[in-house]
Amino acid sequence: MSIRISSKQRIESPGLEYRSFTRSSQQWIFSWVSRGLTIIDKYYSKTDESIMWKTAMILHPRYKLNYFRNQNWLPEWIKTAKQSARDTWKLYYKPTITETVSTTIDSDDPFADVDNFGRNFEQDPFEVYIQAPQFDCGNPISHWTAKLDQCSPKSKTKKVTPEGALTRMALDFLLAPAASTDVERVFSHGGLVVSKHHHNLSAESTRANVVLNSWSKLGIVPRSRLIKVFNDKSRRNDREGADVGAVLVDGED
């Protein structure tokens, strides 16, 4: 849409004084608008450099690729977004699969592929998911969390099924923070854990302490159980110390 302003046109706005627009001022306005559009285009084009939001939309069961079609994306743009998500799946998540489960799919059930995606040995769970129709799952986080692989109490290692690998990918993208603010805040809090008295903490211990602190503030850590764990550990250390003392005394005798 273009707006033409005569060389001596006056525009009146409530609460503002009259302003006279000359041909020279028109050129300034058009110059500012042009520069503004250039900056907008510069940063909008950077969205193509990130796979995060496009993959997150694809892994949302209610949107998938239809979101891009409804936004009138060109077919090649949609193809690029789909291929980017597929490459991420094949490179980072599909190789983590350690267990495959063969299931029998009921041919009379039109939603069998949706219910069993990732469980068929011969089918790639990502391709099955993409080809299945989108549906309203309510909360996508709850939907995918329910499909996570469960840890077996008898096994020390966690088995990863095809469905579990795709679920992990979906949660990684859908749970990614929209901005770095929260991440930077957590990083700052984590720095408080690594003081001069704790500089030898491993990355795993530091992460566990930060997570435990966060969960405690949210009230999701049972305080009584936590106290019991620390008390039991303290008693165990006392017993071990007593055993060491007895050994030293015997050695001196």
CSV table of C-alpha atoms in Angstrom, one decimal:
chain,number,residue,atom,x,y,z
A,1,MET,CA,0.0,0.0,0.0
A,2,SER,CA,1.4,3.4,-1.0
A,3,ILE,CA,0.4,6.8,0.4
A,4,ARG,CA,0.8,10.0,-1.7
A,5,ILE,CA,1.3,13.3,0.1
A,6,SER,CA,1.1,16.5,-1.7
A,7,SER,CA,4.0,18.9,-1.5
A,8,LYS,CA,2.2,21.2,0.9
A,9,GLN,CA,-0.3,18.8,2.6
A,10,ARG,CA,-1.0,19.3,6.3
A,11,ILE,CA,-2.0,16.4,8.5
A,12,GLU,CA,-3.9,17.1,11.7
A,13,SER,CA,-3.7,14.6,14.6
A,14,PRO,CA,-5.3,14.9,18.1
A,15,GLY,CA,-2.8,16.2,20.6
A,16,LEU,CA,-0.2,17.0,17.9
A,17,GLU,CA,0.7,20.2,16.2
A,18,TYR,CA,0.3,20.7,12.5
A,19,ARG,CA,3.1,19.4,10.5
A,20,SER,CA,3.9,20.4,6.9
A,21,PHE,CA,5.2,17.7,4.6
A,22,THR,CA,7.2,18.9,1.7
A,23,ARG,CA,8.7,16.9,-1.1
A,24,SER,CA,12.0,16.8,0.7
A,25,SER,CA,10.3,15.4,3.9
A,26,GLN,CA,8.6,12.7,1.7
A,27,GLN,CA,12.0,11.6,0.6
A,28,TRP,CA,13.1,11.3,4.2
A,29,ILE,CA,10.1,9.3,5.1
A,30,PHE,CA,10.5,6.9,2.2
A,31,SER,CA,14.2,6.6,3.1
A,32,TRP,CA,13.4,5.7,6.7
A,33,VAL,CA,10.7,3.2,5.7
A,34,SER,CA,13.1,1.6,3.2
A,35,ARG,CA,15.8,1.2,5.8
A,36,GLY,CA,13.3,-0.2,8.3
A,37,LEU,CA,12.2,-2.8,5.8
A,38,THR,CA,15.8,-3.7,5.1
A,39,ILE,CA,16.5,-4.3,8.7
A,40,ILE,CA,13.3,-6.4,9.2
A,41,ASP,CA,14.1,-8.5,6.1
A,42,LYS,CA,17.7,-9.0,7.5
A,43,TYR,CA,16.5,-10.4,10.8
A,44,TYR,CA,13.5,-12.3,9.4
A,45,SER,CA,15.8,-14.1,6.9
A,46,LYS,CA,17.8,-15.3,9.9
A,47,THR,CA,14.9,-17.5,10.9
A,48,ASP,CA,15.8,-19.7,8.0
A,49,GLU,CA,19.2,-20.4,9.7
A,50,SER,CA,17.6,-22.0,12.7
A,51,ILE,CA,15.9,-25.5,12.6
A,52,MET,CA,14.3,-25.0,16.0
A,53,TRP,CA,11.0,-23.4,15.4
A,54,LYS,CA,10.3,-25.2,12.1
A,55,THR,CA,11.1,-28.6,13.6
A,56,ALA,CA,9.0,-27.8,16.7
A,57,MET,CA,6.0,-27.0,14.5
A,58,ILE,CA,6.4,-30.2,12.6
A,59,LEU,CA,6.6,-32.2,15.8
A,60,HIS,CA,3.4,-30.6,17.2
A,61,PRO,CA,0.7,-33.2,16.3
A,62,ARG,CA,-1.9,-30.5,15.7
A,63,TYR,CA,0.2,-28.6,13.1
A,64,LYS,CA,2.8,-30.7,11.4
A,65,LEU,CA,3.4,-29.6,7.8
A,66,ASN,CA,-0.1,-28.3,7.4
A,67,TYR,CA,0.8,-25.2,9.4
A,68,PHE,CA,3.2,-24.1,6.6
A,69,ARG,CA,0.7,-24.9,3.9
A,70,ASN,CA,-1.9,-22.7,5.7
A,71,GLN,CA,0.7,-19.9,5.8
A,72,ASN,CA,1.0,-20.1,2.0
A,73,TRP,CA,4.6,-21.3,2.1
A,74,LEU,CA,6.1,-22.2,-1.3
A,75,PRO,CA,6.4,-26.0,-1.8
A,76,GLU,CA,10.2,-25.8,-1.9
A,77,TRP,CA,10.2,-24.1,1.5
A,78,ILE,CA,8.0,-26.8,3.0
A,79,LYS,CA,10.2,-29.4,1.5
A,80,THR,CA,13.3,-27.8,3.0
A,81,ALA,CA,11.8,-27.6,6.5
A,82,LYS,CA,10.7,-31.3,6.3
A,83,GLN,CA,14.1,-32.4,5.1
A,84,SER,CA,15.8,-30.5,7.8
A,85,ALA,CA,13.8,-32.2,10.5
A,86,ARG,CA,14.4,-35.6,8.8
A,87,ASP,CA,18.1,-35.0,8.7
A,88,THR,CA,18.1,-34.1,12.4
A,89,TRP,CA,16.2,-37.3,13.2
A,90,LYS,CA,18.6,-39.5,11.2
A,91,LEU,CA,21.8,-37.8,12.5
A,92,TYR,CA,21.1,-37.4,16.2
A,93,TYR,CA,18.2,-39.5,17.4
A,94,LYS,CA,17.7,-42.6,15.2
A,95,PRO,CA,21.2,-43.9,16.0
A,96,THR,CA,20.3,-43.9,19.7
A,97,ILE,CA,17.8,-46.7,19.2
A,98,THR,CA,18.8,-49.9,21.0
A,99,GLU,CA,15.7,-51.9,20.8
A,100,THR,CA,13.0,-52.5,18.2
A,101,VAL,CA,9.6,-53.8,18.8
A,102,SER,CA,7.6,-55.6,16.2
A,103,THR,CA,3.8,-55.1,16.5
A,104,THR,CA,0.9,-56.3,14.5
A,105,ILE,CA,-1.2,-53.5,13.1
A,106,ASP,CA,-4.9,-53.9,12.7
A,107,SER,CA,-5.7,-53.1,9.0
A,108,ASP,CA,-9.3,-52.3,9.9
A,109,ASP,CA,-8.3,-49.5,12.3
A,110,PRO,CA,-7.8,-46.2,10.3
A,111,PHE,CA,-5.8,-44.8,13.3
A,112,ALA,CA,-3.6,-47.8,13.8
A,113,ASP,CA,-0.6,-46.1,12.3
A,114,VAL,CA,-1.0,-43.1,14.6
A,115,ASP,CA,-1.3,-45.3,17.7
A,116,ASN,CA,1.6,-47.5,16.8
A,117,PHE,CA,4.0,-45.2,15.1
A,118,GLY,CA,7.6,-46.1,16.0
A,119,ARG,CA,6.7,-49.6,17.1
A,120,ASN,CA,6.9,-51.3,13.8
A,121,PHE,CA,10.3,-52.8,13.0
A,122,GLU,CA,10.0,-52.2,9.2
A,123,GLN,CA,8.8,-48.6,9.4
A,124,ASP,CA,10.7,-45.4,10.3
A,125,PRO,CA,8.8,-43.7,13.1
A,126,PHE,CA,9.6,-40.2,11.7
A,127,GLU,CA,8.1,-41.1,8.3
A,128,VAL,CA,5.1,-42.7,9.9
A,129,TYR,CA,4.5,-39.7,12.0
A,130,ILE,CA,4.8,-37.2,9.1
A,131,GLN,CA,2.4,-39.2,6.9
A,132,ALA,CA,-0.2,-39.6,9.6
A,133,PRO,CA,-3.0,-37.0,9.8
A,134,GLN,CA,-2.6,-34.3,12.3
A,135,PHE,CA,-4.9,-34.3,15.4
A,136,ASP,CA,-5.6,-32.2,18.4
A,137,CYS,CA,-3.6,-33.8,21.3
A,138,GLY,CA,-4.3,-31.1,23.8
A,139,ASN,CA,-1.0,-30.4,25.5
A,140,PRO,CA,1.7,-31.6,23.2
A,141,ILE,CA,4.2,-31.9,26.1
A,142,SER,CA,1.9,-34.3,28.0
A,143,HIS,CA,1.2,-36.2,24.8
A,144,TRP,CA,4.8,-36.9,24.1
A,145,THR,CA,5.8,-37.4,27.7
A,146,ALA,CA,3.4,-40.3,27.9
A,147,LYS,CA,5.3,-42.0,25.1
A,148,LEU,CA,8.7,-41.9,26.8
A,149,ASP,CA,10.5,-45.2,27.3
A,150,GLN,CA,10.2,-46.5,30.8
A,151,CYS,CA,13.2,-47.6,32.8
A,152,SER,CA,13.2,-51.3,33.8
A,153,PRO,CA,14.0,-51.8,37.5
A,154,LYS,CA,15.9,-55.0,36.6
A,155,SER,CA,18.1,-53.3,34.0
A,156,LYS,CA,20.8,-50.8,34.7
A,157,THR,CA,20.8,-49.5,31.1
A,158,LYS,CA,17.8,-47.7,29.6
A,159,LYS,CA,16.6,-49.2,26.4
A,160,VAL,CA,15.6,-46.8,23.6
A,161,THR,CA,12.8,-47.9,21.3
A,162,PRO,CA,12.1,-46.2,17.9
A,163,GLU,CA,9.1,-44.5,19.5
A,164,GLY,CA,11.2,-43.4,22.4
A,165,ALA,CA,13.8,-41.9,20.2
A,166,LEU,CA,11.3,-39.8,18.3
A,167,THR,CA,9.6,-38.8,21.5
A,168,ARG,CA,13.0,-37.6,22.9
A,169,MET,CA,13.4,-35.5,19.7
A,170,ALA,CA,10.0,-34.0,20.0
A,171,LEU,CA,10.5,-33.0,23.7
A,172,ASP,CA,13.9,-31.6,23.0
A,173,PHE,CA,12.5,-29.2,20.4
A,174,LEU,CA,9.1,-28.4,22.0
A,175,LEU,CA,10.7,-27.8,25.4
A,176,ALA,CA,13.4,-25.5,24.1
A,177,PRO,CA,13.2,-22.0,25.7
A,178,ALA,CA,12.0,-19.3,23.3
A,179,ALA,CA,14.9,-17.0,24.4
A,180,SER,CA,18.2,-17.3,26.2
A,181,THR,CA,17.1,-15.3,29.2
A,182,ASP,CA,16.1,-18.3,31.3
A,183,VAL,CA,19.2,-20.2,30.2
A,184,GLU,CA,21.5,-17.3,31.2
A,185,ARG,CA,19.7,-17.0,34.6
A,186,VAL,CA,20.2,-20.7,35.3
A,187,PHE,CA,23.9,-20.4,34.3
A,188,SER,CA,24.3,-17.6,36.8
A,189,HIS,CA,22.7,-19.6,39.5
A,190,GLY,CA,24.9,-22.6,38.6
A,191,GLY,CA,27.9,-20.4,39.1
A,192,LEU,CA,27.0,-19.9,42.7
A,193,VAL,CA,27.3,-23.7,43.2
A,194,VAL,CA,30.9,-23.8,42.0
A,195,SER,CA,32.5,-21.7,44.7
A,196,LYS,CA,36.1,-21.7,45.7
A,197,HIS,CA,35.3,-24.6,48.1
A,198,HIS,CA,33.6,-26.7,45.3
A,199,HIS,CA,35.9,-26.1,42.4
A,200,ASN,CA,36.6,-29.8,42.0
A,201,LEU,CA,32.9,-30.7,41.4
A,202,SER,CA,32.4,-32.7,38.2
A,203,ALA,CA,29.9,-31.4,35.6
A,204,GLU,CA,27.5,-34.2,36.6
A,205,SER,CA,27.6,-33.2,40.3
A,206,THR,CA,27.2,-29.5,39.5
A,207,ARG,CA,24.2,-30.2,37.2
A,208,ALA,CA,22.6,-32.4,39.9
A,209,ASN,CA,23.0,-29.7,42.6
A,210,VAL,CA,21.5,-27.0,40.3
A,211,VAL,CA,18.5,-29.2,39.4
A,212,LEU,CA,18.0,-30.3,43.0
A,213,ASN,CA,18.0,-26.7,44.1
A,214,SER,CA,15.5,-25.7,41.4
A,215,TRP,CA,13.2,-28.6,42.3
A,216,SER,CA,13.4,-27.8,46.0
A,217,LYS,CA,12.2,-24.2,45.3
A,218,LEU,CA,9.3,-25.6,43.3
A,219,GLY,CA,8.3,-27.8,46.2
A,220,ILE,CA,8.5,-31.0,44.2
A,221,VAL,CA,11.2,-32.6,46.3
A,222,PRO,CA,9.8,-34.5,49.3
A,223,ARG,CA,11.7,-32.8,52.2
A,224,SER,CA,11.3,-35.7,54.6
A,225,ARG,CA,12.7,-38.1,52.2
A,226,LEU,CA,15.6,-35.8,51.4
A,227,ILE,CA,16.5,-35.5,55.1
A,228,LYS,CA,16.3,-39.2,55.5
A,229,VAL,CA,18.7,-39.8,52.6
A,230,PHE,CA,21.3,-37.3,54.1
A,231,ASN,CA,20.9,-38.8,57.6
A,232,ASP,CA,21.4,-42.3,56.2
A,233,LYS,CA,24.5,-41.2,54.3
A,234,SER,CA,25.8,-39.5,57.5
A,235,ARG,CA,25.4,-42.6,59.5
A,236,ARG,CA,27.1,-44.7,56.8
A,237,ASN,CA,30.1,-42.3,56.8
A,238,ASP,CA,30.3,-42.5,60.6
A,239,ARG,CA,30.3,-46.3,60.5
A,240,GLU,CA,33.0,-46.3,57.8
A,241,GLY,CA,35.1,-43.8,59.9
A,242,ALA,CA,34.8,-46.1,62.9
A,243,ASP,CA,35.9,-49.1,60.9
A,244,VAL,CA,39.0,-47.2,59.6
A,245,GLY,CA,39.8,-46.1,63.2
A,246,ALA,CA,39.6,-49.7,64.4
A,247,VAL,CA,42.0,-50.8,61.7
A,248,LEU,CA,44.5,-48.1,62.6
A,249,VAL,CA,44.4,-49.1,66.3
A,250,ASP,CA,44.9,-52.7,65.4
A,251,GLY,CA,47.9,-51.8,63.2
A,252,GLU,CA,49.5,-49.9,66.0
A,253,ASP,CA,49.2,-52.8,68.4
